[in-house]
PDB file of N, CA and C in Angstrom:
ATOM      1  N   MET A   1      30.664  86.438-141.650  1.00  0.00           N
ATOM      2  CA  MET A   1      30.867  87.353-140.539  1.00  0.00           C
ATOM      3  C   MET A   1      31.646  86.618-139.443  1.00  0.00           C
ATOM      4  N   GLU A   2      32.681  87.231-138.980  1.00  0.00           N
ATOM      5  CA  GLU A   2      33.509  86.667-137.915  1.00  0.00           C
ATOM      6  C   GLU A   2      33.200  87.377-136.600  1.00  0.00           C
ATOM      7  N   LYS A   3      33.583  86.734-135.510  1.00  0.00           N
ATOM      8  CA  LYS A   3      33.345  87.301-134.180  1.00  0.00           C
ATOM      9  C   LYS A   3      34.683  87.727-133.577  1.00  0.00           C
ATOM     10  N   TYR A   4      34.664  88.900-132.943  1.00  0.00           N
ATOM     11  CA  TYR A   4      35.863  89.461-132.311  1.00  0.00           C
ATOM     12  C   TYR A   4      35.517  89.942-130.908  1.00  0.00           C
ATOM     13  N   MET A   5      36.509  89.924-130.024  1.00  0.00           N
ATOM     14  CA  MET A   5      36.382  90.572-128.719  1.00  0.00           C
ATOM     15  C   MET A   5      37.352  91.743-128.739  1.00  0.00           C
ATOM     16  N   VAL A   6      36.796  92.925-128.531  1.00  0.00           N
ATOM     17  CA  VAL A   6      37.621  94.126-128.523  1.00  0.00           C
ATOM     18  C   VAL A   6      37.787  94.570-127.074  1.00  0.00           C
ATOM     19  N   VAL A   7      39.025  94.654-126.637  1.00  0.00           N
ATOM     20  CA  VAL A   7      39.349  95.071-125.276  1.00  0.00           C
ATOM     21  C   VAL A   7      39.760  96.538-125.346  1.00  0.00           C
ATOM     22  N   CYS A   8      39.015  97.368-124.641  1.00  0.00           N
ATOM     23  CA  CYS A   8      39.219  98.820-124.672  1.00  0.00           C
ATOM     24  C   CYS A   8      39.673  99.275-123.288  1.00  0.00           C
ATOM     25  N   LYS A   9      40.866  99.815-123.213  1.00  0.00           N
ATOM     26  CA  LYS A   9      41.400 100.307-121.936  1.00  0.00           C
ATOM     27  C   LYS A   9      41.461 101.821-121.996  1.00  0.00           C
ATOM     28  N   PHE A  10      40.942 102.469-120.954  1.00  0.00           N
ATOM     29  CA  PHE A  10      41.016 103.923-120.911  1.00  0.00           C
ATOM     30  C   PHE A  10      42.479 104.354-120.839  1.00  0.00           C
ATOM     31  N   LYS A  11      42.827 105.328-121.677  1.00  0.00           N
ATOM     32  CA  LYS A  11      44.193 105.842-121.710  1.00  0.00           C
ATOM     33  C   LYS A  11      44.527 106.530-120.394  1.00  0.00           C
ATOM     34  N   GLN A  12      45.779 106.435-120.020  1.00  0.00           N
ATOM     35  CA  GLN A  12      46.276 107.110-118.818  1.00  0.00           C
ATOM     36  C   GLN A  12      45.944 108.598-118.909  1.00  0.00           C
ATOM     37  N   GLY A  13      45.444 109.169-117.839  1.00  0.00           N
ATOM     38  CA  GLY A  13      45.152 110.593-117.802  1.00  0.00           C
ATOM     39  C   GLY A  13      43.773 110.984-118.304  1.00  0.00           C
ATOM     40  N   THR A  14      42.953 109.999-118.673  1.00  0.00           N
ATOM     41  CA  THR A  14      41.599 110.306-119.138  1.00  0.00           C
ATOM     42  C   THR A  14      40.801 110.946-118.009  1.00  0.00           C
ATOM     43  N   GLU A  15      40.175 112.059-118.303  1.00  0.00           N
ATOM     44  CA  GLU A  15      39.290 112.725-117.338  1.00  0.00           C
ATOM     45  C   GLU A  15      37.924 112.059-117.417  1.00  0.00           C
ATOM     46  N   MET A  16      37.553 111.306-116.392  1.00  0.00           N
ATOM     47  CA  MET A  16      36.306 110.561-116.437  1.00  0.00           C
ATOM     48  C   MET A  16      35.090 111.479-116.522  1.00  0.00           C
ATOM     49  N   SER A  17      35.193 112.714-116.069  1.00  0.00           N
ATOM     50  CA  SER A  17      34.067 113.642-116.218  1.00  0.00           C
ATOM     51  C   SER A  17      33.786 113.896-117.701  1.00  0.00           C
ATOM     52  N   ASP A  18      34.823 113.888-118.541  1.00  0.00           N
ATOM     53  CA  ASP A  18      34.634 114.021-119.988  1.00  0.00           C
ATOM     54  C   ASP A  18      33.921 112.792-120.548  1.00  0.00           C
ATOM     55  N   VAL A  19      34.302 111.631-120.052  1.00  0.00           N
ATOM     56  CA  VAL A  19      33.683 110.377-120.488  1.00  0.00           C
ATOM     57  C   VAL A  19      32.203 110.374-120.105  1.00  0.00           C
ATOM     58  N   TYR A  20      31.906 110.727-118.857  1.00  0.00           N
ATOM     59  CA  TYR A  20      30.517 110.728-118.397  1.00  0.00           C
ATOM     60  C   TYR A  20      29.656 111.687-119.208  1.00  0.00           C
ATOM     61  N   ALA A  21      30.248 112.733-119.742  1.00  0.00           N
ATOM     62  CA  ALA A  21      29.496 113.730-120.513  1.00  0.00           C
ATOM     63  C   ALA A  21      28.975 113.179-121.839  1.00  0.00           C
ATOM     64  N   VAL A  22      29.544 112.078-122.337  1.00  0.00           N
ATOM     65  CA  VAL A  22      29.093 111.525-123.620  1.00  0.00           C
ATOM     66  C   VAL A  22      28.369 110.182-123.476  1.00  0.00           C
ATOM     67  N   ILE A  23      27.945 109.844-122.268  1.00  0.00           N
ATOM     68  CA  ILE A  23      27.280 108.555-122.056  1.00  0.00           C
ATOM     69  C   ILE A  23      26.042 108.405-122.935  1.00  0.00           C
ATOM     70  N   ALA A  24      25.178 109.409-122.998  1.00  0.00           N
ATOM     71  CA  ALA A  24      23.956 109.301-123.805  1.00  0.00           C
ATOM     72  C   ALA A  24      24.297 109.095-125.284  1.00  0.00           C
ATOM     73  N   GLU A  25      25.287 109.819-125.772  1.00  0.00           N
ATOM     74  CA  GLU A  25      25.725 109.676-127.164  1.00  0.00           C
ATOM     75  C   GLU A  25      26.304 108.279-127.406  1.00  0.00           C
ATOM     76  N   GLU A  26      27.082 107.789-126.449  1.00  0.00           N
ATOM     77  CA  GLU A  26      27.672 106.444-126.540  1.00  0.00           C
ATOM     78  C   GLU A  26      26.580 105.381-126.581  1.00  0.00           C
ATOM     79  N   GLN A  27      25.592 105.499-125.698  1.00  0.00           N
ATOM     80  CA  GLN A  27      24.503 104.524-125.658  1.00  0.00           C
ATOM     81  C   GLN A  27      23.717 104.523-126.965  1.00  0.00           C
ATOM     82  N   ALA A  28      23.463 105.701-127.524  1.00  0.00           N
ATOM     83  CA  ALA A  28      22.721 105.794-128.786  1.00  0.00           C
ATOM     84  C   ALA A  28      23.495 105.128-129.925  1.00  0.00           C
ATOM     85  N   LYS A  29      24.793 105.399-130.019  1.00  0.00           N
ATOM     86  CA  LYS A  29      25.614 104.808-131.081  1.00  0.00           C
ATOM     87  C   LYS A  29      25.734 103.300-130.886  1.00  0.00           C
ATOM     88  N   ALA A  30      25.891 102.844-129.646  1.00  0.00           N
ATOM     89  CA  ALA A  30      25.973 101.406-129.366  1.00  0.00           C
ATOM     90  C   ALA A  30      24.670 100.717-129.770  1.00  0.00           C
ATOM     91  N   SER A  31      23.534 101.327-129.473  1.00  0.00           N
ATOM     92  CA  SER A  31      22.234 100.760-129.861  1.00  0.00           C
ATOM     93  C   SER A  31      22.119 100.668-131.381  1.00  0.00           C
ATOM     94  N   GLU A  32      22.580 101.696-132.070  1.00  0.00           N
ATOM     95  CA  GLU A  32      22.568 101.705-133.543  1.00  0.00           C
ATOM     96  C   GLU A  32      23.422 100.559-134.093  1.00  0.00           C
ATOM     97  N   LEU A  33      24.617 100.372-133.535  1.00  0.00           N
ATOM     98  CA  LEU A  33      25.510  99.304-133.989  1.00  0.00           C
ATOM     99  C   LEU A  33      24.954  97.924-133.644  1.00  0.00           C
ATOM    100  N   GLN A  34      24.299  97.794-132.493  1.00  0.00           N
ATOM    101  CA  GLN A  34      23.678  96.522-132.129  1.00  0.00           C
ATOM    102  C   GLN A  34      22.536  96.198-133.089  1.00  0.00           C
ATOM    103  N   ALA A  35      21.713  97.183-133.411  1.00  0.00           N
ATOM    104  CA  ALA A  35      20.597  96.973-134.339  1.00  0.00           C
ATOM    105  C   ALA A  35      21.102  96.567-135.728  1.00  0.00           C
ATOM    106  N   ALA A  36      22.271  97.058-136.105  1.00  0.00           N
ATOM    107  CA  ALA A  36      22.869  96.729-137.404  1.00  0.00           C
ATOM    108  C   ALA A  36      23.615  95.395-137.379  1.00  0.00           C
ATOM    109  N   GLY A  37      23.680  94.748-136.203  1.00  0.00           N
ATOM    110  CA  GLY A  37      24.365  93.468-136.081  1.00  0.00           C
ATOM    111  C   GLY A  37      25.878  93.571-136.063  1.00  0.00           C
ATOM    112  N   LYS A  38      26.400  94.756-135.750  1.00  0.00           N
ATOM    113  CA  LYS A  38      27.853  94.951-135.744  1.00  0.00           C
ATOM    114  C   LYS A  38      28.491  94.742-134.383  1.00  0.00           C
ATOM    115  N   ILE A  39      27.727  94.930-133.311  1.00  0.00           N
ATOM    116  CA  ILE A  39      28.233  94.624-131.970  1.00  0.00           C
ATOM    117  C   ILE A  39      27.173  93.847-131.203  1.00  0.00           C
ATOM    118  N   GLY A  40      27.651  93.087-130.228  1.00  0.00           N
ATOM    119  CA  GLY A  40      26.762  92.323-129.363  1.00  0.00           C
ATOM    120  C   GLY A  40      26.859  92.860-127.951  1.00  0.00           C
ATOM    121  N   ALA A  41      27.290  92.002-127.061  1.00  0.00           N
ATOM    122  CA  ALA A  41      27.368  92.369-125.646  1.00  0.00           C
ATOM    123  C   ALA A  41      28.502  93.360-125.388  1.00  0.00           C
ATOM    124  N   ILE A  42      28.240  94.247-124.440  1.00  0.00           N
ATOM    125  CA  ILE A  42      29.252  95.189-123.955  1.00  0.00           C
ATOM    126  C   ILE A  42      29.385  94.945-122.460  1.00  0.00           C
ATOM    127  N   HIS A  43      30.596  94.688-122.005  1.00  0.00           N
ATOM    128  CA  HIS A  43      30.844  94.429-120.588  1.00  0.00           C
ATOM    129  C   HIS A  43      31.814  95.472-120.056  1.00  0.00           C
ATOM    130  N   LEU A  44      31.474  96.052-118.930  1.00  0.00           N
ATOM    131  CA  LEU A  44      32.325  97.052-118.289  1.00  0.00           C
ATOM    132  C   LEU A  44      33.008  96.429-117.085  1.00  0.00           C
ATOM    133  N   ALA A  45      34.315  96.537-117.020  1.00  0.00           N
ATOM    134  CA  ALA A  45      35.041  96.107-115.827  1.00  0.00           C
ATOM    135  C   ALA A  45      34.897  97.219-114.789  1.00  0.00           C
ATOM    136  N   THR A  46      35.337  96.972-113.598  1.00  0.00           N
ATOM    137  CA  THR A  46      35.258  98.006-112.567  1.00  0.00           C
ATOM    138  C   THR A  46      36.034  99.236-113.006  1.00  0.00           C
ATOM    139  N   LEU A  47      35.638 100.378-112.514  1.00  0.00           N
ATOM    140  CA  LEU A  47      36.294 101.632-112.878  1.00  0.00           C
ATOM    141  C   LEU A  47      37.793 101.578-112.592  1.00  0.00           C
ATOM    142  N   SER A  48      38.167 100.899-111.510  1.00  0.00           N
ATOM    143  CA  SER A  48      39.592 100.830-111.168  1.00  0.00           C
ATOM    144  C   SER A  48      40.404 100.092-112.236  1.00  0.00           C
ATOM    145  N   ARG A  49      39.761  99.202-112.989  1.00  0.00           N
ATOM    146  CA  ARG A  49      40.448  98.483-114.072  1.00  0.00           C
ATOM    147  C   ARG A  49      40.389  99.255-115.381  1.00  0.00           C
ATOM    148  N   GLY A  50      39.405 100.158-115.517  1.00  0.00           N
ATOM    149  CA  GLY A  50      39.304 101.006-116.702  1.00  0.00           C
ATOM    150  C   GLY A  50      39.230 100.258-118.015  1.00  0.00           C
ATOM    151  N   THR A  51      38.444  99.186-118.050  1.00  0.00           N
ATOM    152  CA  THR A  51      38.401  98.334-119.233  1.00  0.00           C
ATOM    153  C   THR A  51      36.968  98.062-119.664  1.00  0.00           C
ATOM    154  N   VAL A  52      36.762  98.065-120.981  1.00  0.00           N
ATOM    155  CA  VAL A  52      35.473  97.745-121.584  1.00  0.00           C
ATOM    156  C   VAL A  52      35.716  96.611-122.575  1.00  0.00           C
ATOM    157  N   PHE A  53      34.833  95.607-122.581  1.00  0.00           N
ATOM    158  CA  PHE A  53      34.920  94.482-123.509  1.00  0.00           C
ATOM    159  C   PHE A  53      33.723  94.565-124.445  1.00  0.00           C
ATOM    160  N   ILE A  54      33.976  94.569-125.753  1.00  0.00           N
ATOM    161  CA  ILE A  54      32.898  94.710-126.731  1.00  0.00           C
ATOM    162  C   ILE A  54      32.949  93.544-127.718  1.00  0.00           C
ATOM    163  N   GLU A  55      31.868  92.752-127.725  1.00  0.00           N
ATOM    164  CA  GLU A  55      31.720  91.678-128.697  1.00  0.00           C
ATOM    165  C   GLU A  55      31.389  92.335-130.040  1.00  0.00           C
ATOM    166  N   THR A  56      32.157  92.009-131.068  1.00  0.00           N
ATOM    167  CA  THR A  56      32.024  92.676-132.359  1.00  0.00           C
ATOM    168  C   THR A  56      31.920  91.637-133.475  1.00  0.00           C
ATOM    169  N   PHE A  57      31.091  91.939-134.483  1.00  0.00           N
ATOM    170  CA  PHE A  57      30.888  91.047-135.628  1.00  0.00           C
ATOM    171  C   PHE A  57      31.301  91.795-136.895  1.00  0.00           C
ATOM    172  N   ALA A  58      32.238  91.212-137.644  1.00  0.00           N
ATOM    173  CA  ALA A  58      32.752  91.883-138.839  1.00  0.00           C
ATOM    174  C   ALA A  58      33.393  90.859-139.766  1.00  0.00           C
ATOM    175  N   ALA A  59      33.583  91.258-141.016  1.00  0.00           N
ATOM    176  CA  ALA A  59      34.227  90.380-141.989  1.00  0.00           C
ATOM    177  C   ALA A  59      35.737  90.309-141.770  1.00  0.00           C
ATOM    178  N   THR A  60      36.316  91.405-141.263  1.00  0.00           N
ATOM    179  CA  THR A  60      37.770  91.460-141.080  1.00  0.00           C
ATOM    180  C   THR A  60      38.111  92.130-139.753  1.00  0.00           C
ATOM    181  N   LEU A  61      39.333  91.933-139.328  1.00  0.00           N
ATOM    182  CA  LEU A  61      39.821  92.584-138.119  1.00  0.00           C
ATOM    183  C   LEU A  61      39.780  94.107-138.276  1.00  0.00           C
ATOM    184  N   GLU A  62      40.106  94.588-139.460  1.00  0.00           N
ATOM    185  CA  GLU A  62      40.087  96.035-139.716  1.00  0.00           C
ATOM    186  C   GLU A  62      38.673  96.600-139.596  1.00  0.00           C
ATOM    187  N   GLU A  63      37.697  95.851-140.086  1.00  0.00           N
ATOM    188  CA  GLU A  63      36.302  96.289-139.984  1.00  0.00           C
ATOM    189  C   GLU A  63      35.846  96.294-138.525  1.00  0.00           C
ATOM    190  N   ALA A  64      36.244  95.288-137.760  1.00  0.00           N
ATOM    191  CA  ALA A  64      35.899  95.242-136.333  1.00  0.00           C
ATOM    192  C   ALA A  64      36.510  96.437-135.605  1.00  0.00           C
ATOM    193  N   THR A  65      37.749  96.749-135.946  1.00  0.00           N
ATOM    194  CA  THR A  65      38.424  97.902-135.344  1.00  0.00           C
ATOM    195  C   THR A  65      37.684  99.192-135.679  1.00  0.00           C
ATOM    196  N   ALA A  66      37.324  99.365-136.945  1.00  0.00           N
ATOM    197  CA  ALA A  66      36.619 100.577-137.378  1.00  0.00           C
ATOM    198  C   ALA A  66      35.272 100.719-136.682  1.00  0.00           C
ATOM    199  N   THR A  67      34.585  99.609-136.473  1.00  0.00           N
ATOM    200  CA  THR A  67      33.291  99.651-135.786  1.00  0.00           C
ATOM    201  C   THR A  67      33.455 100.220-134.385  1.00  0.00           C
ATOM    202  N   VAL A  68      34.414  99.703-133.637  1.00  0.00           N
ATOM    203  CA  VAL A  68      34.616 100.171-132.265  1.00  0.00           C
ATOM    204  C   VAL A  68      35.121 101.611-132.252  1.00  0.00           C
ATOM    205  N   LEU A  69      35.963 101.957-133.196  1.00  0.00           N
ATOM    206  CA  LEU A  69      36.470 103.333-133.253  1.00  0.00           C
ATOM    207  C   LEU A  69      35.378 104.347-133.599  1.00  0.00           C
ATOM    208  N   SER A  70      34.230 103.880-134.093  1.00  0.00           N
ATOM    209  CA  SER A  70      33.118 104.789-134.393  1.00  0.00           C
ATOM    210  C   SER A  70      32.339 105.185-133.140  1.00  0.00           C
ATOM    211  N   LEU A  71      32.608 104.531-132.019  1.00  0.00           N
ATOM    212  CA  LEU A  71      31.941 104.886-130.763  1.00  0.00           C
ATOM    213  C   LEU A  71      32.549 106.170-130.194  1.00  0.00           C
ATOM    214  N   PRO A  72      31.720 107.043-129.637  1.00  0.00           N
ATOM    215  CA  PRO A  72      32.222 108.319-129.107  1.00  0.00           C
ATOM    216  C   PRO A  72      33.330 108.182-128.062  1.00  0.00           C
ATOM    217  N   MET A  73      33.263 107.160-127.219  1.00  0.00           N
ATOM    218  CA  MET A  73      34.268 107.015-126.160  1.00  0.00           C
ATOM    219  C   MET A  73      35.604 106.484-126.665  1.00  0.00           C
ATOM    220  N   ALA A  74      35.647 106.052-127.912  1.00  0.00           N
ATOM    221  CA  ALA A  74      36.874 105.464-128.463  1.00  0.00           C
ATOM    222  C   ALA A  74      38.055 106.429-128.427  1.00  0.00           C
ATOM    223  N   ILE A  75      37.787 107.720-128.390  1.00  0.00           N
ATOM    224  CA  ILE A  75      38.899 108.684-128.345  1.00  0.00           C
ATOM    225  C   ILE A  75      39.719 108.551-127.066  1.00  0.00           C
ATOM    226  N   TRP A  76      39.133 107.935-126.041  1.00  0.00           N
ATOM    227  CA  TRP A  76      39.838 107.768-124.759  1.00  0.00           C
ATOM    228  C   TRP A  76      40.378 106.355-124.564  1.00  0.00           C
ATOM    229  N   TRP A  77      40.253 105.495-125.573  1.00  0.00           N
ATOM    230  CA  TRP A  77      40.632 104.094-125.427  1.00  0.00           C
ATOM    231  C   TRP A  77      41.889 103.739-126.209  1.00  0.00           C
ATOM    232  N   ASP A  78      42.661 102.823-125.639  1.00  0.00           N
ATOM    233  CA  ASP A  78      43.631 102.024-126.380  1.00  0.00           C
ATOM    234  C   ASP A  78      42.913 100.705-126.602  1.00  0.00           C
ATOM    235  N   ILE A  79      42.854 100.232-127.851  1.00  0.00           N
ATOM    236  CA  ILE A  79      42.096  99.008-128.102  1.00  0.00           C
ATOM    237  C   ILE A  79      42.996  97.885-128.598  1.00  0.00           C
ATOM    238  N   ASP A  80      42.537  96.673-128.320  1.00  0.00           N
ATOM    239  CA  ASP A  80      43.188  95.462-128.795  1.00  0.00           C
ATOM    240  C   ASP A  80      42.070  94.558-129.290  1.00  0.00           C
ATOM    241  N   VAL A  81      42.201  94.053-130.512  1.00  0.00           N
ATOM    242  CA  VAL A  81      41.144  93.268-131.142  1.00  0.00           C
ATOM    243  C   VAL A  81      41.583  91.810-131.235  1.00  0.00           C
ATOM    244  N   PHE A  82      40.740  90.918-130.714  1.00  0.00           N
ATOM    245  CA  PHE A  82      41.042  89.489-130.699  1.00  0.00           C
ATOM    246  C   PHE A  82      40.020  88.730-131.538  1.00  0.00           C
ATOM    247  N   PRO A  83      40.449  88.021-132.597  1.00  0.00           N
ATOM    248  CA  PRO A  83      39.529  87.139-133.307  1.00  0.00           C
ATOM    249  C   PRO A  83      39.151  85.987-132.372  1.00  0.00           C
ATOM    250  N   LEU A  84      37.887  85.601-132.386  1.00  0.00           N
ATOM    251  CA  LEU A  84      37.429  84.508-131.533  1.00  0.00           C
ATOM    252  C   LEU A  84      37.172  83.273-132.385  1.00  0.00           C
ATOM    253  N   SER A  85      37.370  82.119-131.790  1.00  0.00           N
ATOM    254  CA  SER A  85      37.089  80.868-132.482  1.00  0.00           C
ATOM    255  C   SER A  85      36.445  79.908-131.499  1.00  0.00           C
ATOM    256  N   ALA A  86      35.806  78.902-132.061  1.00  0.00           N
ATOM    257  CA  ALA A  86      35.179  77.882-131.222  1.00  0.00           C
ATOM    258  C   ALA A  86      36.271  77.069-130.539  1.00  0.00           C
ATOM    259  N   PRO A  87      35.962  76.513-129.372  1.00  0.00           N
ATOM    260  CA  PRO A  87      36.956  75.670-128.697  1.00  0.00           C
ATOM    261  C   PRO A  87      37.320  74.471-129.574  1.00  0.00           C
ATOM    262  N   GLY A  88      38.558  74.041-129.476  1.00  0.00           N
ATOM    263  CA  GLY A  88      38.996  72.871-130.223  1.00  0.00           C
ATOM    264  C   GLY A  88      38.392  71.594-129.658  1.00  0.00           C
ATOM    265  N   LYS A  89      38.439  70.544-130.453  1.00  0.00           N
ATOM    266  CA  LYS A  89      37.923  69.250-130.010  1.00  0.00           C
ATOM    267  C   LYS A  89      38.977  68.560-129.149  1.00  0.00           C
ATOM    268  N   PRO A  90      38.549  67.832-128.132  1.00  0.00           N
ATOM    269  CA  PRO A  90      39.514  67.102-127.300  1.00  0.00           C
ATOM    270  C   PRO A  90      40.389  66.193-128.166  1.00  0.00           C
ATOM    271  N   GLY A  91      41.677  66.236-127.938  1.00  0.00           N
ATOM    272  CA  GLY A  91      42.612  65.396-128.674  1.00  0.00           C
ATOM    273  C   GLY A  91      43.091  65.990-129.990  1.00  0.00           C
ATOM    274  N   ALA A  92      42.510  67.117-130.406  1.00  0.00           N
ATOM    275  CA  ALA A  92      42.936  67.735-131.671  1.00  0.00           C
ATOM    276  C   ALA A  92      44.331  68.331-131.502  1.00  0.00           C
ATOM    277  N   THR A  93      45.109  68.307-132.563  1.00  0.00           N
ATOM    278  CA  THR A  93      46.466  68.845-132.491  1.00  0.00           C
ATOM    279  C   THR A  93      46.580  70.229-133.114  1.00  0.00           C
ATOM    280  N   SER A  94      45.517  70.726-133.725  1.00  0.00           N
ATOM    281  CA  SER A  94      45.579  72.075-134.308  1.00  0.00           C
ATOM    282  C   SER A  94      44.297  72.833-134.072  1.00  0.00           C
TER     283      SER A  94
END
């Protein structure tokens, strides 16, 4: 299992009242994915930045993407998936 950080930005023109209407559904699905070990921490940036950061655990980048796209709010997001790695050792060249 690999670790990914998924950066979710609300698309231009998103009606936040629509987003607020699915909060309970979003929380339930996020809890389900956390219990299954597919996502970890979820961090919300300020509303003015319109960004959500989701720690995701998956075998592949495609699987990590699919996990986040299964969340109800994903219809309003542009996402970018970053594979994470441990910091390199001092003096290492690769």
